[in-house]
Short mmCIF file of C-alpha atoms and ligand atoms in Angstrom, two decimals:
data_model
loop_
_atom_site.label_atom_id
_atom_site.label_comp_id
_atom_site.label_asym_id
_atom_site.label_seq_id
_atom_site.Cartn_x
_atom_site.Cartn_y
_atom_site.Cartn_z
CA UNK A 1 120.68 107.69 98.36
CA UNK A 2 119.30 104.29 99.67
CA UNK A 3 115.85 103.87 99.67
CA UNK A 4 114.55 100.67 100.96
CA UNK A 5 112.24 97.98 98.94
CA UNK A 6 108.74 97.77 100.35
CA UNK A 7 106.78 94.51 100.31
CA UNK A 8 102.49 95.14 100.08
CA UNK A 9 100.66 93.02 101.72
CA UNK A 10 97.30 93.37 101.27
CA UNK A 11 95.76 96.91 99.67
CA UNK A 12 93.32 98.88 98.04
CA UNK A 13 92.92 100.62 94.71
CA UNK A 14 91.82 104.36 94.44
CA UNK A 15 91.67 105.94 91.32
CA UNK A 16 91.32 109.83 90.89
CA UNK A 17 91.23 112.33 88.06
CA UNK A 18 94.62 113.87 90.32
CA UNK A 19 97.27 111.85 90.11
CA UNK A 20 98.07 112.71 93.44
CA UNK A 21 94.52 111.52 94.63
CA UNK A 22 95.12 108.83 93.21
CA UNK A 23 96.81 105.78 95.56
CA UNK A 24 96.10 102.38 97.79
CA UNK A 25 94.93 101.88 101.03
CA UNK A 26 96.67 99.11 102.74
CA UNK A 27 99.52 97.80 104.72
CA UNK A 28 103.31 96.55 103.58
CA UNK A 29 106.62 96.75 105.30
CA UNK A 30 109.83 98.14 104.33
CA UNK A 31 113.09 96.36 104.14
CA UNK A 32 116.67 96.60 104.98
CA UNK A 33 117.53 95.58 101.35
CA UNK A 34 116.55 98.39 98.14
CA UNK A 35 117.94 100.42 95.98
CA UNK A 36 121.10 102.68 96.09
CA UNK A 37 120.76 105.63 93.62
CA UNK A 38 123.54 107.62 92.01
CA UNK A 39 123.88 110.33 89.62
CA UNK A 40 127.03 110.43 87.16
CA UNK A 41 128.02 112.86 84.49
CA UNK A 42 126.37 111.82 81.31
CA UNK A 43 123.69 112.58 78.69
CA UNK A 44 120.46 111.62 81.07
CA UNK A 45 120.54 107.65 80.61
CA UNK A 46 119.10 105.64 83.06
CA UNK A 47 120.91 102.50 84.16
CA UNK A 48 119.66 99.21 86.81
CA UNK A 49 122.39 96.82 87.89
CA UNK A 50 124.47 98.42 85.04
CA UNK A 51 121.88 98.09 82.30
CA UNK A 52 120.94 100.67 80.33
CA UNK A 53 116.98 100.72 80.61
CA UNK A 54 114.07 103.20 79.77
CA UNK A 55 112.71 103.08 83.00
CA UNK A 56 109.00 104.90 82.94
CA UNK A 57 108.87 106.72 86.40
CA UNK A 58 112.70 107.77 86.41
CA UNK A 59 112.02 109.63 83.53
CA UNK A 60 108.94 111.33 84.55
CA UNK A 61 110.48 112.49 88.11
CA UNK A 62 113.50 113.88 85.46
CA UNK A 63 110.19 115.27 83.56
CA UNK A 64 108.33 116.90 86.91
CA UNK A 65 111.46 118.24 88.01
CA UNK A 66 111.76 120.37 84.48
CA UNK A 67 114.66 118.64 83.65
CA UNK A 68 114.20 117.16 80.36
CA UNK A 69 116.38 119.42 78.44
CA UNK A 70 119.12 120.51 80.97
CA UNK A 71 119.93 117.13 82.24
CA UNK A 72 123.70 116.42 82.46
CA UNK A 73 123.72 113.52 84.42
CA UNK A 74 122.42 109.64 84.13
CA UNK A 75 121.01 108.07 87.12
CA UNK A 76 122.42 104.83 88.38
CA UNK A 77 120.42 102.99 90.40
CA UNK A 78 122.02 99.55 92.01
CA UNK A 79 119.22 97.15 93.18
CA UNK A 80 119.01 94.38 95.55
CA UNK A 81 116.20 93.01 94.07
CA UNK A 82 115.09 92.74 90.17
CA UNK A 83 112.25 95.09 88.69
CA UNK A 84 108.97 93.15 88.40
CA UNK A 85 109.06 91.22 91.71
CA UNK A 86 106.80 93.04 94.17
CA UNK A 87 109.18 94.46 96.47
CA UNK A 88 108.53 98.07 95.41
CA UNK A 89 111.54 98.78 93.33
CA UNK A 90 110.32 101.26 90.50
CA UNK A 91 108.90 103.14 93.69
CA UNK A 92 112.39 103.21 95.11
CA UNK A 93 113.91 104.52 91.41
CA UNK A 94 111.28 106.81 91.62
CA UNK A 95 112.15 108.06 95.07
CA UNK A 96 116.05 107.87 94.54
CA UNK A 97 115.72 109.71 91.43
CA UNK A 98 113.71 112.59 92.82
CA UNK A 99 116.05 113.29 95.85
CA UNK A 100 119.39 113.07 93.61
CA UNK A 101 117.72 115.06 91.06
CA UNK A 102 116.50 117.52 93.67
CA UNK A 103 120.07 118.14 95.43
CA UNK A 104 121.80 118.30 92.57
CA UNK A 105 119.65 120.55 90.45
CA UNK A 106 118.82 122.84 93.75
CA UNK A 107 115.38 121.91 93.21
CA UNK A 108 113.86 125.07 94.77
CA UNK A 109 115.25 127.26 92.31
CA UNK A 110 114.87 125.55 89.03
CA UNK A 111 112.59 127.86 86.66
CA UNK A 112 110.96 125.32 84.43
CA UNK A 113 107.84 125.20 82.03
CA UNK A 114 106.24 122.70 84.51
CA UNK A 115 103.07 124.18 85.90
CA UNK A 116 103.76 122.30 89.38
CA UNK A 117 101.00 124.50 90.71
CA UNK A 118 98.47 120.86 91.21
CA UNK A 119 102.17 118.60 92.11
CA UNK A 120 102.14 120.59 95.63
CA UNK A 121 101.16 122.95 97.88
CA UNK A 122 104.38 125.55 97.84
CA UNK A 123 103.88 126.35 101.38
CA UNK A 124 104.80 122.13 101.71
CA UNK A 125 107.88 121.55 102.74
CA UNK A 126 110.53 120.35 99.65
CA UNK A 127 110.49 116.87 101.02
CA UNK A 128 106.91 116.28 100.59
CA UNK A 129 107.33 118.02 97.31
CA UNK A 130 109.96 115.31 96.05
CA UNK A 131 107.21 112.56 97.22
CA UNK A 132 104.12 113.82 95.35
CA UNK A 133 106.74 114.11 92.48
CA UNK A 134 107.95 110.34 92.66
CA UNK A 135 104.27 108.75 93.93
CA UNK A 136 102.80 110.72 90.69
CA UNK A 137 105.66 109.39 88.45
CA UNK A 138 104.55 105.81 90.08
CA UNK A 139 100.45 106.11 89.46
CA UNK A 140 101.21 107.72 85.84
CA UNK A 141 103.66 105.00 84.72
CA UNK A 142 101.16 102.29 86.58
CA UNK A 143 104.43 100.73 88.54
CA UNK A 144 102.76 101.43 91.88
CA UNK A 145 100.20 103.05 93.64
CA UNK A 146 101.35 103.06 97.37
CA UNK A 147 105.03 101.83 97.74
CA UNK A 148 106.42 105.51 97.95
CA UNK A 149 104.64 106.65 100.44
CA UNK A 150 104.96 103.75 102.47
CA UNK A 151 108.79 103.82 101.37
CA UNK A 152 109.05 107.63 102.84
CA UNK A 153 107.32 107.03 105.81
CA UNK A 154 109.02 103.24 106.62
CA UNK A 155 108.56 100.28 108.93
CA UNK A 156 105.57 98.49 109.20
CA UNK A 157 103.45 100.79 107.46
CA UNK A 158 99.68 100.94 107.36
CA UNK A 159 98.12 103.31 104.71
CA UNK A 160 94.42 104.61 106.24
CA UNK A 161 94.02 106.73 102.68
CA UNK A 162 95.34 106.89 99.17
CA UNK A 163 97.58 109.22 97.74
CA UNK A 164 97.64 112.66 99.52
CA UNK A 165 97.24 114.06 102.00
CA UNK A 166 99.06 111.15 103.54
CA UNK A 167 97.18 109.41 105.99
CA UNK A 168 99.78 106.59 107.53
CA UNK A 169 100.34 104.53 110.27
CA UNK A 170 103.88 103.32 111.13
CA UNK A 171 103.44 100.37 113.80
CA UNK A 172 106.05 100.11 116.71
CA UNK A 173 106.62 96.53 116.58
CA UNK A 174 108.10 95.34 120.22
CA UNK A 175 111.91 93.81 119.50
CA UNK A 176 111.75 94.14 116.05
CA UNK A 177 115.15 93.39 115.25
CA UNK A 178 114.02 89.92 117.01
CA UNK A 179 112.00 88.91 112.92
CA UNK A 180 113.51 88.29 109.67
CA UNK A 181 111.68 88.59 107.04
CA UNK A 182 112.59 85.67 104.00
CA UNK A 183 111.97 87.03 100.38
CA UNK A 184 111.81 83.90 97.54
CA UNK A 185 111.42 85.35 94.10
CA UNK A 186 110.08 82.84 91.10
CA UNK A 187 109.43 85.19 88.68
CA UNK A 188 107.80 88.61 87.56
CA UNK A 189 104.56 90.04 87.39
CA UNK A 190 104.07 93.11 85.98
CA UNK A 191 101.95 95.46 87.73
CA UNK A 192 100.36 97.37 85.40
CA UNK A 193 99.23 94.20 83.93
CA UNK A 194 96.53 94.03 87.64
CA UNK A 195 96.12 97.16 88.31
CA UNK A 196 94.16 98.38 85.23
CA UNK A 197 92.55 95.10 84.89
CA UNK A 198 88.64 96.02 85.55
CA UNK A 199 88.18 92.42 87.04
CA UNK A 200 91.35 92.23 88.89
CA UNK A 201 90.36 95.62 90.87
CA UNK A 202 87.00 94.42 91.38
CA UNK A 203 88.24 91.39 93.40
CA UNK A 204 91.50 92.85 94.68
CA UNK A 205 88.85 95.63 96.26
CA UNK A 206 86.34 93.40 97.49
CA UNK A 207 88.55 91.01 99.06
CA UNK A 208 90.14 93.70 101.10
CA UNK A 209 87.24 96.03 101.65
CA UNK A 210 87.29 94.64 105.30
CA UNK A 211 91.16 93.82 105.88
CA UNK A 212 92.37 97.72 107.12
CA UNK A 213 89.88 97.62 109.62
CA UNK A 214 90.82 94.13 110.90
CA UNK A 215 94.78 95.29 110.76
CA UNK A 216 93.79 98.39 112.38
CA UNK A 217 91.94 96.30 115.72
CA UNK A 218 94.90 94.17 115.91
CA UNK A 219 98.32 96.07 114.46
CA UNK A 220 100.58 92.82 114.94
CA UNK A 221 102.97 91.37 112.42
CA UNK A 222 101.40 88.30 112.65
CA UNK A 223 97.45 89.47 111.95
CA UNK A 224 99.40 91.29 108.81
CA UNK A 225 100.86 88.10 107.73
CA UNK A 226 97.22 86.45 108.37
CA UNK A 227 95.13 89.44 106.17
CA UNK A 228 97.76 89.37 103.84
CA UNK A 229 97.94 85.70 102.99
CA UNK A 230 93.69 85.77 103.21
CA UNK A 231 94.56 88.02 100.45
CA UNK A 232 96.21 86.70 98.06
CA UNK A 233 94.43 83.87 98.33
CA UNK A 234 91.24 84.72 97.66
CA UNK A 235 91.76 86.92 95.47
CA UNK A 236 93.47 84.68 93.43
CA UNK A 237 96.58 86.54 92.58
CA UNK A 238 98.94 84.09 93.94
CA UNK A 239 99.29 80.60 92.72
CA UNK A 240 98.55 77.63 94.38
CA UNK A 241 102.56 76.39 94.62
CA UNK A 242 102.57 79.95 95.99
CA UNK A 243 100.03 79.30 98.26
CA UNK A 244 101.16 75.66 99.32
CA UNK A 245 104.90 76.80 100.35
CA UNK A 246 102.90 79.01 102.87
CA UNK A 247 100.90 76.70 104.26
CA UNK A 248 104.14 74.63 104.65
CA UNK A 249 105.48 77.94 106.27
CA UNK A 250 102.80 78.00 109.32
CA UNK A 251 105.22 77.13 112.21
CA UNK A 252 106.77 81.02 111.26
CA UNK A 253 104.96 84.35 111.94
CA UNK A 254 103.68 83.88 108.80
CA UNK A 255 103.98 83.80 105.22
CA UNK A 256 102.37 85.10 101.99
CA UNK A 257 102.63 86.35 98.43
CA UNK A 258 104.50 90.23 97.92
CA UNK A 259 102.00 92.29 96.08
CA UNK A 260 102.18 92.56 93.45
CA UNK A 261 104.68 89.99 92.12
CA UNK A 262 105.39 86.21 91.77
CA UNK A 263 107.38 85.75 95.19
CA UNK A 264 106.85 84.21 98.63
CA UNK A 265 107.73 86.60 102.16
CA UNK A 266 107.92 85.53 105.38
CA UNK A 267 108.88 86.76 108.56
CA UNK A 268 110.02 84.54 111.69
CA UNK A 269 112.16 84.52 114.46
CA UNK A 270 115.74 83.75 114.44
CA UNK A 271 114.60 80.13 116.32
CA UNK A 272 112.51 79.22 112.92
CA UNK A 273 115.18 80.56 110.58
CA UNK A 274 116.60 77.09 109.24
CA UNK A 275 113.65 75.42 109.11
CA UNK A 276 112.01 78.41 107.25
CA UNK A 277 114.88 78.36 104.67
CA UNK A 278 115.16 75.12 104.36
CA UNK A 279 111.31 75.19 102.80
CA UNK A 280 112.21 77.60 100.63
CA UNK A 281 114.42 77.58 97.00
CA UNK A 282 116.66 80.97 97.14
CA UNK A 283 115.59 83.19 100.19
CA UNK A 284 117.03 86.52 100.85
CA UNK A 285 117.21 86.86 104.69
CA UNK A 286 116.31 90.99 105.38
CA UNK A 287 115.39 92.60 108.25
CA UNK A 288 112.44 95.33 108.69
CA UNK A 289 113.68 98.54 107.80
CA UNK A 290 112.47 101.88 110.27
N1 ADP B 1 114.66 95.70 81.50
C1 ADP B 1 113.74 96.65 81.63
N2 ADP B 1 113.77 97.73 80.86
C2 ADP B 1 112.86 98.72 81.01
N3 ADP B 1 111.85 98.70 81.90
C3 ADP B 1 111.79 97.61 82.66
C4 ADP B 1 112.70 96.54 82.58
N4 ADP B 1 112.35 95.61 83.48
C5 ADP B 1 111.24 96.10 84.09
N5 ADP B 1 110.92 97.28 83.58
C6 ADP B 1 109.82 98.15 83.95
O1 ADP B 1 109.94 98.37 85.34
C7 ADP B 1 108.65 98.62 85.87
C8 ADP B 1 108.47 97.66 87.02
O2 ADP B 1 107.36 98.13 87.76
P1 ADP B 1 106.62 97.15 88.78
O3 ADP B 1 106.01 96.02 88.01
O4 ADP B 1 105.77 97.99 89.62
O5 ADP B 1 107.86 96.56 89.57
P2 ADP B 1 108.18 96.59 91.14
O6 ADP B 1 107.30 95.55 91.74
O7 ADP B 1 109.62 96.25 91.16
O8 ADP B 1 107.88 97.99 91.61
C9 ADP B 1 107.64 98.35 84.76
O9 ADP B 1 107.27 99.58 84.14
C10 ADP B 1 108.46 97.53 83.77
O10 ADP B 1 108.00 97.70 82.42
C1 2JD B 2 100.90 96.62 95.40
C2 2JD B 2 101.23 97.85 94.59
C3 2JD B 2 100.02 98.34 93.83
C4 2JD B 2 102.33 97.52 93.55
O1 2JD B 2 103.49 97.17 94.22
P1 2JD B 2 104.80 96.79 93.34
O2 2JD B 2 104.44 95.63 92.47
O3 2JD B 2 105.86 96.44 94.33
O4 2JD B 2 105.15 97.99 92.52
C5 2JD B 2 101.76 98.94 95.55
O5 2JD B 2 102.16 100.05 94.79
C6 2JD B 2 100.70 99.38 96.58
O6 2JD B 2 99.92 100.27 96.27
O7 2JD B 2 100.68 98.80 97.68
#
């Protein structure tokens, strides 16, 4: 199962008592570059790019799912992009897992000790089930808060509340296919390392307070790139080599820092391409996934 890496722009932290309340407001897009998941016989290990890892929200989707102790499989997940990095990855191990799990396991009929009465409404249909499971493995674990929601629903997403009921937007963007968007990684940033930060959601919250309702006026790709680059500058998440490359990146649609990690995206037109890459140190050219 491929689910596809979601870049945040710009968002907005909710925190709820319910997990499932629980969420960002905000807008990101997905990407034609993610995570393949797999399930093989074995003891329940979880592996990334062939390393064995103990991977927080894969093993509470295999916990949700009442799975713990019947398990006979390890999930394999193979990843375009490392953990860490902002492009939504735990959200798509989350995600992967939760669908594998689900088929394989026959999800509906699994008797388990889980009271799953608060994970979903049983008159939902399973799908939505297997998203509360993986966006409450995300918040719990504090790897994301809005990537797998955004990662269900796909595109250029624009997230009007947090958690659920889901309350999205998914832009038609005219000739899509026409943008690229450029992905430089320098480095990781841990998200749990913002999110719970009291002073970190106090500016992260403040400086976007305003920025849904400007996206919302003007749903473009390039007022995204705009609110998302007055982002993370001013709320001083990304650095200022971060910050220069972008300004060095103005000819393109636009460019700005993934939330939350330590890497530059851009998107521009096939005409900017080599002049975009040639600014940058190791882009990975993707294209906006629907
Ligand atoms: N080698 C590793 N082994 C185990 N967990 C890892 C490893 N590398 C990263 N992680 C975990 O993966 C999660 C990454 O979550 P997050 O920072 O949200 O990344 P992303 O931006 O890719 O979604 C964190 O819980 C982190 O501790
Ligand atoms: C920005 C973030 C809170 C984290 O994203 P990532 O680092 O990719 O897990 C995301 O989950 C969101 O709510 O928009």
């Amino acid at each position: 199962m491929f689910i596809p890496s979601h870049i945040t722009g710009f968002f907005k932290i909710t925190r709820h008592e319910n997990l499932l309340k629980t969420g960002s407001t905000g807008a990101g897009i997905t990407l034609n570059r993610g995570v393949s998941t797999k399930l093989v016989e074995g003891p329940g290990n979880v592996y990334f790019n062939d390393e064995k890892i103990d991977l927080c929200p894969s093993k509470d989707v295999i916990h949700y799912l009442g799975l713990k102790n019947e398990l006979k499989h390890d999930i394999t997940y193979i990843s375009d992009f490392p953990l860490g990095c902002g492009m939504g990855t735990s959200g798509c191990c989350a995600l992967g897992a939760a669908y594998e799990l689900s088929s394989t396991y026959n999800f509906k009929n699994m008797q388990n000790d889980i009271d799953r009465s608060n994970l979903y409404n049983k008159n939902e249909s399973n799908i939505s089930e297997l998203i509360k499971i993986a966006h409450k493995a995300e918040v719990r674990c504090n790897t994301g808060l809005g990537d797998v929601i955004a990662q269900h629903t796909k595109g250029f997403v624009i997230r009007k509340s947090p958690g659920f009921p889901i309350g999205v937007e998914s832009v038609d963007i005219k000739n899509m296919d026409e943008y690229n968007v450029l992905v430089d990684i320098f480095g990781k940033k841990e998200t749990d390392t913002v999110i719970n930060d009291p002073s970190w959601i106090e500016k992260i919250n403040n400086t976007s307070d305003e920025l849904l309702g400007k996206l919302l006026k003007k749903p473009t790709l390039e007022n995204f790139m705009e609110l998302s680059y007055y982002f993370a500058k001013n709320t001083g998440l990304a650095s200022e080599e971060i910050i220069e490359i972008c300004d060095d990146l103005r000819f393109t649609a636009g460019a700005s820092q993934a939330m939350l990690g330590n890497a530059i995206f851009c998107i521009c037109k096939d005409e900017e391409l080599n002049d975009a890459v040639s600014i940058l140190s190791n882009p990975v050219v993707c294209k906006i996934y629907k």
